[in-house]
Amino acid sequence: MPRTSYRALRSGWAINVALVAVAAVIIIAALFAAADYGRQRGYQTVTDRARNTAELNAVLLRTVLEKQRSIPFVLSQDRDVISALSTRSESVLQLLNRKLESLIGGTGSAVIYLLDAGGLAIAASNWNEPISFVGTNYSFRPYYTRAVRNGSAEHYALGTVSKRPGLYISRRIDGPTGVLGVIVVKLEFDEIEADWRRNSDPTFVVDQRGIVLVTSFPDWRFMTEGVIPADRMGPLRESLQFGGASLTPLDIVPSTSQAEPDIVRARLPGATSRREFVRVQTQVPTTSWKLQSLTPATPAVTESVRNAQVVTLLFLAPLLSLTAFFLRRRGLALRRAREQEAARLELERRVEARTADLSTAHAELVMQAEERQKTETKLQTVQLELVQANRLAILGQVTAGVAHEINQPVAAIRSYADNAATFLDRHQVASVRDNLKTIAGLTERIGSITDELRTFSRKGTGESGPVNVVDIIEGAMLLLGSRFRQRAGQILTEMPPADVKVYGNRIRLEQVLINLMQNALEATEGGPASRISVRCAIDDEEVRLTIADNGPGIPDSIMQMLFTPFNTSKDRGLGLGLVICHDIVAEYGGHIEVESSSAGAEFTVHLRKVV
């Protein structure tokens, strides 16, 4: 072979090797860059998904807490609870035991119990169980001491009797002379922990000291984020808040020094080695707790890296094809033009195929991005619906109350309007003016009722002071007079002296009297033998208004939960009237007594007398 040809051959091989080397370097660098990008993208995807899950779990946990927090507030104002603390009567305490026991199923609480001023449990929902709290003194527990000092308290601890952990929510009950007692609700998180185990990644909640309180892994309960210093460990042991738990650190170590994403390596219960997770944490609203979620990172990151490298190779395919075509063209330079043209056509076909693959891959990526966006939108919608459901429940109660209280004045307005039309036909202008004046007063009454209810919705009590009892009775008779004349057989009204006054608000006390008189009217069914009486008794400290009827009485099933919302014997009743009456009278320091038999029912309203 001539030297020139040999040198040219060596030069050609060197160029080919150099081009192959350059192409290999480009491919390797691109794959490394794609892997790094895919890894970051994978971690970001896992972090976003974990954050959405953690925030949703935090909202659900807050919903459970808020539901339980309302129970001590309501029970602290319950007349049976106050009566049990005031009288310490065995019959009253037994009745309260059964009442607390009946509340467990509907509220989802673990146990509800009542402590007296000294911290002794005098009534409990588990009164008839072997681990009954009744008779046990809890004055040493922080939820008692803090509630007595601050009015309310929340304390997570291990039960001294049940040995089960839970959150104790307590509220102080005050009386005229000071503290009467403390009502306590214990919340256990078994259901929400089971839900986390079924539907989410490893999840747990820690307090401000880093101690695990609620967790999807029972083995992690009362473990810690880090080592607790010895000077803090001693008081924790002495408090018995966590029993004999070892308070050892969780097997979770950071994988990188960067804060975002927070990549850790953790050994789950039952596992032999650590796995890589992305950890996110979020504050549980209205608490000092933090919720942490561990989402497995390896599968998602591996898939993301693989997808990024596949896309990179797809984008490099045309360049590699062009390089291969250039090398092939140099080797086949002496071939005929037909062969070159065939090679060019083949190259174009391959380029089109690669382009089609790229288009398909691009469409799939766009579709995946849209699906991720839809998923995020659905999560946000679920959160909004949770908040909206809570609002609708409150608004439903207020709306039902407004409709119940305004319905009677509206009926009276209609009656006076019809009478005014009759007087107008008879040219009795004076009577028409009187009716129109009465209607104007009733509309002002309706406005006062709606204003009062609006004030109540803002936790306001309205203006209170001395109110004339005669004005209350006359106002109620004014609203119901027409219906009494049309439906009642006999109405007996005993008016007190004109100077007798009670403490309260006239409009709201009229609402009480109207509700009770309306119930009596409906109970007697308006027959000719029906009889309704309104009596007034007075002593040095109180005034008693008694509304009695000769109807069939109140069924025992209704009597047992008479002042419970939505408890009614009427086909169209809402079961809110007596609840509203009870709350109004209790707000002004009074109470309502009920007696019922087959001869009729008798409601006695006790009100504070103003001297």
Coordinates of C-alpha atoms in Angstrom, one line a residue:
M1 CA 0.0 0.0 0.0
P2 CA 1.4 3.4 -0.9
R3 CA 2.6 5.5 2.0
T4 CA 0.2 8.3 1.1
S5 CA -2.8 5.9 1.0
Y6 CA -1.7 4.4 4.4
R7 CA -1.4 7.8 6.0
A8 CA -4.8 8.8 4.6
L9 CA -6.3 5.5 6.0
R10 CA -4.8 6.2 9.4
S11 CA -6.0 9.7 9.3
G12 CA -9.5 8.6 8.4
W13 CA -9.6 6.0 11.2
A14 CA -8.3 8.7 13.7
I15 CA -11.0 11.1 12.7
N16 CA -13.6 8.3 13.0
V17 CA -12.3 7.4 16.4
A18 CA -12.2 11.0 17.5
L19 CA -15.8 11.5 16.3
V20 CA -16.9 8.4 18.1
A21 CA -15.1 9.5 21.3
V22 CA -16.7 13.0 21.1
A23 CA -20.1 11.4 20.6
A24 CA -19.6 9.1 23.5
V25 CA -18.5 12.0 25.8
I26 CA -21.6 14.0 24.7
I27 CA -23.9 11.1 25.4
I28 CA -22.3 10.4 28.8
A29 CA -22.4 14.0 29.8
A30 CA -26.0 14.4 28.7
L31 CA -27.0 11.2 30.6
F32 CA -25.3 12.5 33.7
A33 CA -27.0 15.9 33.4
A34 CA -30.4 14.2 32.7
A35 CA -29.9 12.0 35.7
D36 CA -29.2 15.0 37.9
Y37 CA -32.2 16.9 36.5
G38 CA -34.4 13.8 36.8
R39 CA -33.3 13.3 40.4
Q40 CA -34.1 16.8 41.4
R41 CA -37.4 16.7 39.6
G42 CA -38.3 13.4 41.2
Y43 CA -37.5 14.7 44.7
Q44 CA -39.6 17.8 44.0
T45 CA -42.5 15.7 42.8
V46 CA -42.3 13.5 45.9
T47 CA -42.0 16.6 48.1
D48 CA -45.1 18.3 46.6
R49 CA -47.1 15.1 46.9
A50 CA -46.0 14.6 50.5
R51 CA -46.7 18.2 51.4
N52 CA -50.3 18.0 50.0
T53 CA -50.9 14.7 51.9
A54 CA -49.4 16.2 55.2
E55 CA -51.5 19.4 54.9
L56 CA -54.7 17.3 54.3
N57 CA -53.9 15.1 57.3
A58 CA -53.3 18.2 59.4
V59 CA -56.6 19.6 58.4
L60 CA -58.4 16.3 59.2
L61 CA -56.6 16.2 62.6
R62 CA -57.7 19.7 63.3
T63 CA -61.3 18.9 62.4
V64 CA -61.3 16.0 64.9
L65 CA -59.8 18.3 67.6
E66 CA -62.3 21.1 67.0
K67 CA -65.2 18.7 67.3
Q68 CA -63.9 17.5 70.7
R69 CA -63.1 21.0 71.9
S70 CA -66.8 22.1 71.6
I71 CA -67.9 19.3 74.0
P72 CA -66.5 20.7 77.3
F73 CA -67.7 24.1 76.3
V74 CA -71.3 22.9 75.8
L75 CA -71.3 20.6 78.9
S76 CA -69.9 23.4 81.1
Q77 CA -73.2 25.2 80.6
D78 CA -75.4 22.1 80.9
R79 CA -77.9 22.4 83.7
D80 CA -77.6 18.7 84.6
V81 CA -73.8 19.1 85.0
I82 CA -74.2 22.3 87.1
S83 CA -77.0 20.6 89.2
A84 CA -74.8 17.6 89.9
L85 CA -71.9 19.8 91.1
S86 CA -74.3 21.9 93.2
T87 CA -76.5 19.3 94.8
R88 CA -74.2 16.1 94.7
S89 CA -77.5 14.2 94.8
E90 CA -77.2 10.5 94.0
S91 CA -80.1 10.5 91.6
V92 CA -78.8 13.5 89.8
L93 CA -75.3 12.0 89.5
Q94 CA -76.8 8.7 88.2
L95 CA -78.8 10.6 85.6
L96 CA -75.6 12.5 84.6
N97 CA -73.7 9.2 84.3
R98 CA -76.2 7.9 81.8
K99 CA -76.3 11.2 80.0
L100 CA -72.5 11.2 79.6
E101 CA -72.5 7.5 78.5
S102 CA -75.1 8.3 75.8
L103 CA -72.9 11.1 74.4
I104 CA -69.9 8.8 73.7
G105 CA -71.4 7.2 70.6
G106 CA -72.3 10.4 68.9
T107 CA -69.2 12.4 69.8
G108 CA -66.5 9.8 69.2
S109 CA -64.9 10.7 72.6
A110 CA -63.1 8.0 74.5
V111 CA -64.5 9.1 77.9
I112 CA -66.2 12.1 79.4
Y113 CA -66.1 12.7 83.2
L114 CA -66.8 15.4 85.7
L115 CA -64.5 16.5 88.5
D116 CA -65.6 18.5 91.6
A117 CA -63.7 21.5 92.9
G118 CA -61.2 19.2 94.7
G119 CA -60.5 17.1 91.6
L120 CA -62.6 14.1 92.6
A121 CA -64.4 12.4 89.7
I122 CA -68.1 12.3 90.6
A123 CA -69.6 11.3 87.3
A124 CA -68.2 9.6 84.1
S125 CA -69.3 8.0 80.9
N126 CA -67.6 4.8 82.0
W127 CA -69.3 4.7 85.4
N128 CA -70.5 1.1 84.9
E129 CA -67.1 -0.3 83.6
P130 CA -64.4 -2.0 85.6
I131 CA -62.1 0.9 84.9
S132 CA -64.6 3.5 86.0
F133 CA -63.1 6.9 86.8
V134 CA -65.8 7.7 89.4
G135 CA -64.2 8.1 92.9
T136 CA -60.7 8.7 91.6
N137 CA -59.0 12.0 92.5
Y138 CA -57.3 13.7 89.5
S139 CA -56.3 16.9 91.2
F140 CA -52.6 16.1 90.4
R141 CA -53.2 16.0 86.7
P142 CA -52.1 19.1 84.7
Y143 CA -55.4 19.3 82.8
Y144 CA -57.2 19.8 86.1
T145 CA -54.7 22.4 87.6
R146 CA -54.4 24.4 84.4
A147 CA -58.2 24.4 83.9
V148 CA -58.8 25.7 87.4
R149 CA -56.1 28.3 86.9
N150 CA -56.8 29.4 83.3
G151 CA -60.4 28.3 82.6
S152 CA -59.5 25.6 80.1
A153 CA -56.6 23.3 79.3
E154 CA -55.4 20.6 76.9
H155 CA -52.9 17.9 78.0
Y156 CA -51.7 14.8 76.2
A157 CA -50.7 11.9 78.5
L158 CA -51.0 8.2 79.2
G159 CA -54.2 7.4 81.2
T160 CA -53.4 6.5 84.9
V161 CA -56.3 4.0 85.0
S162 CA -56.9 2.9 81.3
K163 CA -53.1 3.0 80.4
R164 CA -54.2 4.3 77.0
P165 CA -52.8 7.6 75.6
G166 CA -55.0 10.4 74.6
L167 CA -55.6 14.2 74.6
Y168 CA -57.4 15.5 77.7
I169 CA -59.5 18.6 77.0
S170 CA -60.9 20.3 80.1
R171 CA -62.9 23.3 81.0
R172 CA -63.6 25.0 84.4
I173 CA -67.2 25.3 85.6
D174 CA -67.8 28.4 87.8
G175 CA -70.6 29.0 90.2
P176 CA -71.8 32.0 92.2
T177 CA -69.2 31.4 94.9
G178 CA -66.3 30.3 92.8
V179 CA -65.1 27.1 91.1
L180 CA -67.7 24.3 91.0
G181 CA -65.7 21.7 89.1
V182 CA -64.0 20.8 85.8
I183 CA -65.5 18.8 82.9
V184 CA -63.0 16.7 81.0
V185 CA -63.1 15.0 77.6
K186 CA -60.5 12.4 76.6
L187 CA -59.8 12.0 72.9
E188 CA -58.0 8.9 71.6
F189 CA -56.6 8.9 68.1
D190 CA -57.1 5.2 67.2
E191 CA -59.4 5.9 64.2
I192 CA -57.3 8.6 62.6
E193 CA -54.1 6.5 63.2
A194 CA -55.8 3.5 61.5
D195 CA -56.8 5.7 58.6
W196 CA -53.2 7.0 58.2
R197 CA -52.0 3.3 58.1
R198 CA -54.5 2.5 55.3
N199 CA -54.3 5.6 53.1
S200 CA -51.1 7.5 53.6
D201 CA -47.3 7.2 54.0
P202 CA -45.7 6.9 57.4
T203 CA -47.1 9.8 59.4
F204 CA -46.7 11.0 63.0
V205 CA -47.3 14.1 65.2
V206 CA -44.7 15.5 67.6
D207 CA -45.1 18.0 70.4
Q208 CA -42.9 21.0 71.0
R209 CA -40.4 18.8 72.7
G210 CA -40.1 16.4 69.7
I211 CA -42.0 13.5 71.4
V212 CA -44.2 11.4 69.1
L213 CA -47.9 11.6 70.2
V214 CA -50.0 10.3 67.3
T215 CA -48.5 7.9 64.7
S216 CA -49.4 5.5 62.0
F217 CA -46.9 3.1 63.6
P218 CA -47.8 2.2 67.2
D219 CA -44.2 1.2 67.9
W220 CA -43.1 4.8 67.3
R221 CA -45.4 6.3 70.0
F222 CA -43.5 8.1 72.7
M223 CA -40.2 8.0 70.8
T224 CA -38.4 11.3 70.1
E225 CA -36.9 13.2 67.2
G226 CA -33.6 13.5 69.0
V227 CA -31.9 12.7 72.3
I228 CA -33.6 14.5 75.3
P229 CA -31.1 16.1 77.6
A230 CA -30.8 14.5 81.1
D231 CA -31.9 17.7 82.9
R232 CA -35.2 17.5 81.0
M233 CA -35.6 13.7 81.1
G234 CA -35.9 13.6 84.9
P235 CA -39.0 15.8 85.2
L236 CA -40.6 13.9 82.3
R237 CA -40.1 10.6 84.1
E238 CA -41.5 12.1 87.4
S239 CA -44.6 13.5 85.7
L240 CA -45.6 10.0 84.5
Q241 CA -47.1 11.8 81.4
F242 CA -45.8 9.0 79.2
G243 CA -45.7 6.2 81.8
G244 CA -42.6 4.1 81.6
A245 CA -41.9 4.8 77.9
S246 CA -38.2 4.7 77.1
L247 CA -38.4 8.0 75.1
T248 CA -35.6 6.7 72.8
P249 CA -34.9 8.6 69.5
L250 CA -36.4 7.5 66.2
D251 CA -34.1 5.7 63.7
I252 CA -34.3 8.6 61.3
V253 CA -31.1 10.3 60.1
P254 CA -30.6 13.1 57.5
S255 CA -29.3 11.9 54.1
T256 CA -28.1 15.4 52.9
S257 CA -27.2 18.7 54.5
Q258 CA -29.7 20.7 52.4
A259 CA -33.0 21.8 53.9
E260 CA -35.2 21.4 50.8
P261 CA -36.0 18.7 50.0
D262 CA -35.5 17.1 53.4
I263 CA -34.1 13.7 52.5
V264 CA -33.7 11.3 55.3
R265 CA -32.9 7.6 55.8
A266 CA -35.3 5.8 58.2
R267 CA -35.8 2.2 59.4
L268 CA -39.5 1.4 59.7
P269 CA -40.8 -1.0 62.3
G270 CA -40.2 -4.6 61.2
A271 CA -37.6 -3.5 58.6
T272 CA -34.0 -4.7 58.7
S273 CA -32.4 -1.7 57.0
R274 CA -32.9 1.9 56.4
R275 CA -34.7 3.3 53.4
E276 CA -34.7 6.7 51.8
F277 CA -37.6 9.0 52.4
V278 CA -38.6 12.6 51.7
R279 CA -39.7 14.2 55.0
V280 CA -42.2 17.1 55.2
Q281 CA -43.6 18.7 58.2
T282 CA -46.5 21.1 58.8
Q283 CA -48.0 22.8 61.8
V284 CA -51.2 21.4 63.1
P285 CA -53.5 24.5 63.2
T286 CA -54.6 25.7 66.7
T287 CA -52.0 23.5 68.4
S288 CA -48.2 23.5 69.2
W289 CA -47.9 20.1 67.4
K290 CA -46.2 19.4 64.1
L291 CA -47.2 16.7 61.7
Q292 CA -44.5 14.9 59.8
S293 CA -44.9 12.6 56.8
L294 CA -42.3 10.3 55.3
T295 CA -42.8 9.5 51.6
P296 CA -40.6 6.8 49.9
A297 CA -38.3 8.5 47.5
T298 CA -36.4 5.7 45.7
P299 CA -39.2 4.5 43.3
A300 CA -40.3 7.9 42.2
V301 CA -36.7 9.3 41.9
T302 CA -35.6 6.2 39.9
E303 CA -38.5 6.5 37.5
S304 CA -37.9 10.2 37.1
V305 CA -34.2 9.7 36.3
R306 CA -35.0 6.9 33.9
N307 CA -37.6 9.1 32.1
A308 CA -35.2 12.0 31.9
Q309 CA -32.5 9.9 30.4
V310 CA -34.9 8.3 27.9
V311 CA -36.0 11.8 26.8
T312 CA -32.3 12.9 26.5
L313 CA -31.5 9.9 24.3
L314 CA -34.5 10.6 22.2
F315 CA -33.3 14.2 21.7
L316 CA -29.8 13.0 20.9
A317 CA -30.9 10.4 18.5
P318 CA -31.0 12.8 15.5
L319 CA -27.5 14.0 16.3
L320 CA -26.2 10.4 16.6
S321 CA -27.9 9.5 13.4
L322 CA -26.3 12.5 11.6
T323 CA -22.9 11.5 13.0
A324 CA -23.4 7.9 11.9
F325 CA -24.6 9.1 8.5
F326 CA -21.5 11.3 8.2
L327 CA -19.1 8.4 9.0
R328 CA -21.0 6.1 6.7
R329 CA -20.8 8.6 3.9
R330 CA -17.0 9.0 4.3
G331 CA -16.6 5.2 4.1
L332 CA -18.9 4.9 1.1
A333 CA -17.6 7.9 -0.8
L334 CA -16.7 5.8 -3.9
R335 CA -20.1 4.1 -4.1
R336 CA -22.5 5.0 -6.8
A337 CA -24.9 7.9 -6.6
R338 CA -27.9 5.5 -6.4
E339 CA -26.5 3.9 -3.2
Q340 CA -25.9 7.4 -1.7
E341 CA -29.5 8.4 -2.6
A342 CA -30.8 5.2 -1.0
A343 CA -28.8 5.9 2.1
R344 CA -30.1 9.4 2.3
L345 CA -33.7 8.3 1.9
E346 CA -33.2 5.7 4.6
L347 CA -31.7 8.4 6.9
E348 CA -34.7 10.7 6.3
R349 CA -37.1 7.8 7.2
R350 CA -35.3 7.1 10.4
V351 CA -35.3 10.8 11.3
E352 CA -39.0 10.9 10.8
A353 CA -39.4 7.9 13.0
R354 CA -37.3 9.5 15.7
T355 CA -39.4 12.7 15.4
A356 CA -42.6 10.7 15.8
D357 CA -41.2 9.1 18.9
L358 CA -40.3 12.5 20.3
S359 CA -43.8 13.8 19.6
T360 CA -45.4 10.9 21.3
A361 CA -43.1 11.2 24.3
H362 CA -43.8 15.0 24.5
A363 CA -47.6 14.3 24.4
E364 CA -47.3 11.8 27.2
L365 CA -45.3 14.3 29.3
V366 CA -48.0 17.0 28.7
M367 CA -50.7 14.5 29.7
Q368 CA -48.8 13.6 32.9
A369 CA -48.4 17.2 33.8
E370 CA -52.1 17.8 33.3
E371 CA -53.0 14.8 35.5
R372 CA -50.7 16.1 38.2
Q373 CA -52.4 19.5 38.0
K374 CA -55.9 17.9 38.2
T375 CA -54.8 15.9 41.3
E376 CA -53.5 19.0 43.0
T377 CA -56.8 20.8 42.2
K378 CA -58.8 17.9 43.7
L379 CA -56.8 18.1 46.9
Q380 CA -57.5 21.8 47.2
T381 CA -61.2 21.2 46.6
V382 CA -61.3 18.6 49.3
Q383 CA -59.8 21.0 51.8
L384 CA -62.3 23.7 50.9
E385 CA -65.2 21.3 51.2
L386 CA -64.1 20.4 54.7
V387 CA -64.1 24.0 55.7
Q388 CA -67.5 24.6 53.9
A389 CA -69.1 21.6 55.5
N390 CA -68.4 23.0 58.9
R391 CA -69.8 26.4 58.0
L392 CA -73.0 24.9 56.5
A393 CA -73.6 22.9 59.7
I394 CA -73.5 26.1 61.8
L395 CA -75.6 28.1 59.4
G396 CA -78.2 25.3 59.2
Q397 CA -78.8 25.6 63.0
V398 CA -79.0 29.4 62.9
T399 CA -81.4 29.4 59.9
A400 CA -83.6 26.8 61.6
G401 CA -83.7 28.9 64.7
V402 CA -84.6 32.1 62.8
A403 CA -87.4 30.3 60.9
H404 CA -88.8 28.9 64.2
E405 CA -88.8 32.2 66.1
I406 CA -90.1 34.5 63.3
N407 CA -92.9 32.1 62.0
Q408 CA -95.2 33.1 64.9
P409 CA -95.0 37.0 64.5
V410 CA -95.4 36.5 60.7
A411 CA -98.6 34.5 61.3
A412 CA -99.9 37.3 63.7
I413 CA -99.1 40.0 61.1
R414 CA -101.2 38.0 58.5
S415 CA -104.1 37.8 61.0
Y416 CA -104.0 41.5 61.8
A417 CA -103.7 42.4 58.1
D418 CA -106.8 40.2 57.3
N419 CA -108.7 42.0 60.1
A420 CA -107.6 45.4 58.8
A421 CA -109.1 44.5 55.4
T422 CA -112.4 43.6 57.1
F423 CA -112.5 46.8 59.1
L424 CA -111.7 48.7 55.9
D425 CA -114.6 47.2 54.2
R426 CA -116.8 48.3 57.1
H427 CA -115.3 51.8 57.0
Q428 CA -114.0 51.4 60.5
V429 CA -110.9 53.6 60.0
A430 CA -109.9 53.7 63.7
S431 CA -109.8 49.9 63.9
V432 CA -107.7 49.8 60.7
R433 CA -105.2 52.3 62.2
D434 CA -105.0 50.2 65.4
N435 CA -104.3 47.1 63.4
L436 CA -101.7 48.8 61.2
K437 CA -100.0 50.2 64.3
T438 CA -100.0 46.7 65.8
I439 CA -98.6 45.3 62.5
A440 CA -95.8 47.9 62.6
G441 CA -95.0 46.9 66.1
L442 CA -94.9 43.2 65.1
T443 CA -92.5 44.0 62.2
E444 CA -90.3 45.9 64.7
R445 CA -90.6 42.8 66.9
I446 CA -89.4 40.6 64.0
G447 CA -86.5 43.0 63.4
S448 CA -85.6 42.8 67.1
I449 CA -85.7 39.0 67.0
T450 CA -83.4 38.9 63.9
D451 CA -81.1 41.5 65.4
E452 CA -81.0 39.4 68.6
L453 CA -80.2 36.2 66.8
R454 CA -77.5 38.0 64.8
T455 CA -76.1 39.3 68.0
F456 CA -76.2 35.7 69.4
S457 CA -74.3 34.5 66.4
R458 CA -71.5 36.9 67.3
K459 CA -71.5 35.4 70.8
G460 CA -73.3 38.5 72.1
T461 CA -76.0 38.3 74.8
G462 CA -78.0 41.5 74.0
E463 CA -79.0 44.1 76.5
S464 CA -80.4 42.7 79.8
G465 CA -81.9 44.4 82.8
P466 CA -85.2 44.6 84.7
V467 CA -88.2 43.6 82.7
N468 CA -91.9 43.9 83.7
V469 CA -93.5 40.4 83.8
V470 CA -96.9 41.8 82.8
D471 CA -95.3 43.2 79.6
I472 CA -93.9 39.7 78.8
I473 CA -97.2 38.0 79.2
E474 CA -99.2 40.7 77.3
G475 CA -96.6 40.6 74.5
A476 CA -96.9 36.8 74.2
M477 CA -100.7 36.9 74.3
L478 CA -100.6 39.7 71.6
L479 CA -98.8 37.4 69.2
L480 CA -100.8 34.3 70.0
G481 CA -104.2 35.8 70.8
S482 CA -105.6 35.2 67.4
R483 CA -104.7 31.5 67.4
F484 CA -106.0 31.1 70.9
R485 CA -109.3 32.6 70.0
Q486 CA -109.6 30.3 67.0
R487 CA -108.4 27.0 68.4
A488 CA -108.4 26.9 72.2
G489 CA -111.4 25.9 74.3
Q490 CA -110.5 27.7 77.5
I491 CA -107.6 30.1 78.4
L492 CA -106.8 31.1 82.0
T493 CA -104.4 33.9 82.5
E494 CA -103.3 35.1 86.0
M495 CA -101.5 38.4 85.7
P496 CA -99.0 39.4 88.5
P497 CA -98.9 42.8 90.0
A498 CA -97.8 45.5 87.6
D499 CA -94.6 46.3 89.5
V500 CA -93.2 42.7 89.4
K501 CA -90.0 42.6 87.4
V502 CA -87.4 39.9 86.5
Y503 CA -83.9 40.1 85.1
G504 CA -83.5 39.4 81.4
N505 CA -84.4 40.8 78.0
R506 CA -88.1 41.3 77.1
I507 CA -88.0 40.1 73.6
R508 CA -86.1 36.9 74.4
L509 CA -88.3 36.1 77.4
E510 CA -91.4 36.6 75.3
Q511 CA -89.9 34.1 72.9
V512 CA -89.7 31.6 75.7
L513 CA -93.3 32.2 76.8
I514 CA -94.6 32.1 73.1
N515 CA -92.8 28.8 72.5
L516 CA -94.3 27.1 75.6
M517 CA -97.8 28.5 75.0
Q518 CA -97.6 27.4 71.3
N519 CA -96.6 23.9 72.4
A520 CA -99.5 23.8 74.9
L521 CA -101.9 25.0 72.1
E522 CA -100.7 22.2 69.8
A523 CA -100.8 19.6 72.5
T524 CA -104.5 20.3 73.2
E525 CA -105.4 20.2 69.5
G526 CA -107.8 23.1 69.9
G527 CA -110.8 21.0 71.0
P528 CA -113.7 22.5 72.9
A529 CA -112.6 20.7 76.1
S530 CA -109.1 22.0 75.8
R531 CA -107.7 24.1 78.6
I532 CA -104.5 26.2 78.8
S533 CA -103.5 28.2 81.9
V534 CA -100.8 30.8 82.4
R535 CA -100.0 31.3 86.1
C536 CA -97.5 33.4 88.0
A537 CA -96.1 32.8 91.5
I538 CA -93.8 35.2 93.3
D539 CA -91.5 34.8 96.3
D540 CA -88.6 36.9 97.7
E541 CA -85.9 35.7 95.2
E542 CA -87.7 34.5 92.0
V543 CA -90.8 34.6 89.8
R544 CA -92.3 31.4 88.5
L545 CA -94.3 31.4 85.2
T546 CA -96.3 28.2 84.8
I547 CA -97.8 27.2 81.4
A548 CA -100.1 24.1 81.8
D549 CA -102.4 22.2 79.4
N550 CA -104.7 19.3 79.6
G551 CA -103.3 17.5 76.6
P552 CA -102.0 13.9 76.5
G553 CA -98.7 14.7 78.1
I554 CA -95.1 14.1 76.8
P555 CA -94.1 10.6 75.7
D556 CA -91.3 9.0 77.9
S557 CA -89.0 8.7 74.8
I558 CA -89.2 12.5 74.3
M559 CA -89.1 13.3 78.0
Q560 CA -85.7 11.7 78.5
M561 CA -84.0 14.0 76.0
L562 CA -86.4 16.9 76.1
F563 CA -83.9 19.7 75.8
T564 CA -81.7 17.9 73.3
P565 CA -81.5 19.6 69.8
F566 CA -83.7 18.1 67.1
N567 CA -85.6 15.9 69.6
T568 CA -89.3 16.3 68.7
S569 CA -92.6 14.4 68.6
K570 CA -94.1 16.6 65.9
D571 CA -94.1 15.5 62.2
R572 CA -92.8 18.9 61.1
G573 CA -91.1 20.0 64.2
L574 CA -87.4 20.9 64.2
G575 CA -86.8 20.1 67.8
L576 CA -85.2 23.5 68.5
G577 CA -88.0 25.4 70.4
L578 CA -87.4 24.0 73.9
V579 CA -83.6 24.1 73.4
I580 CA -83.8 27.8 72.7
C581 CA -86.1 28.3 75.7
H582 CA -83.7 26.4 77.9
D583 CA -80.7 28.4 76.8
I584 CA -82.4 31.8 77.1
V585 CA -83.7 31.1 80.6
A586 CA -80.3 29.7 81.7
E587 CA -78.5 32.7 80.3
Y588 CA -80.5 34.9 82.8
G589 CA -79.8 32.7 85.8
G590 CA -83.0 30.7 85.7
H591 CA -84.1 27.2 84.8
I592 CA -87.2 25.3 83.4
E593 CA -88.9 22.5 85.2
V594 CA -91.2 20.0 83.4
E595 CA -94.0 17.8 84.8
S596 CA -96.0 15.5 82.6
S597 CA -98.7 12.9 83.0
S598 CA -101.7 11.6 81.0
A599 CA -103.6 14.6 82.4
G600 CA -101.4 17.1 80.6
A601 CA -98.0 18.8 80.7
E602 CA -96.8 21.7 82.9
F603 CA -93.7 23.9 82.2
T604 CA -92.5 26.2 85.0
V605 CA -90.0 28.9 84.1
H606 CA -88.0 30.1 87.1
L607 CA -86.6 33.7 86.7
R608 CA -84.6 35.9 89.0
K609 CA -86.7 38.6 90.6
V610 CA -85.5 42.2 90.5
V611 CA -86.3 44.1 93.7

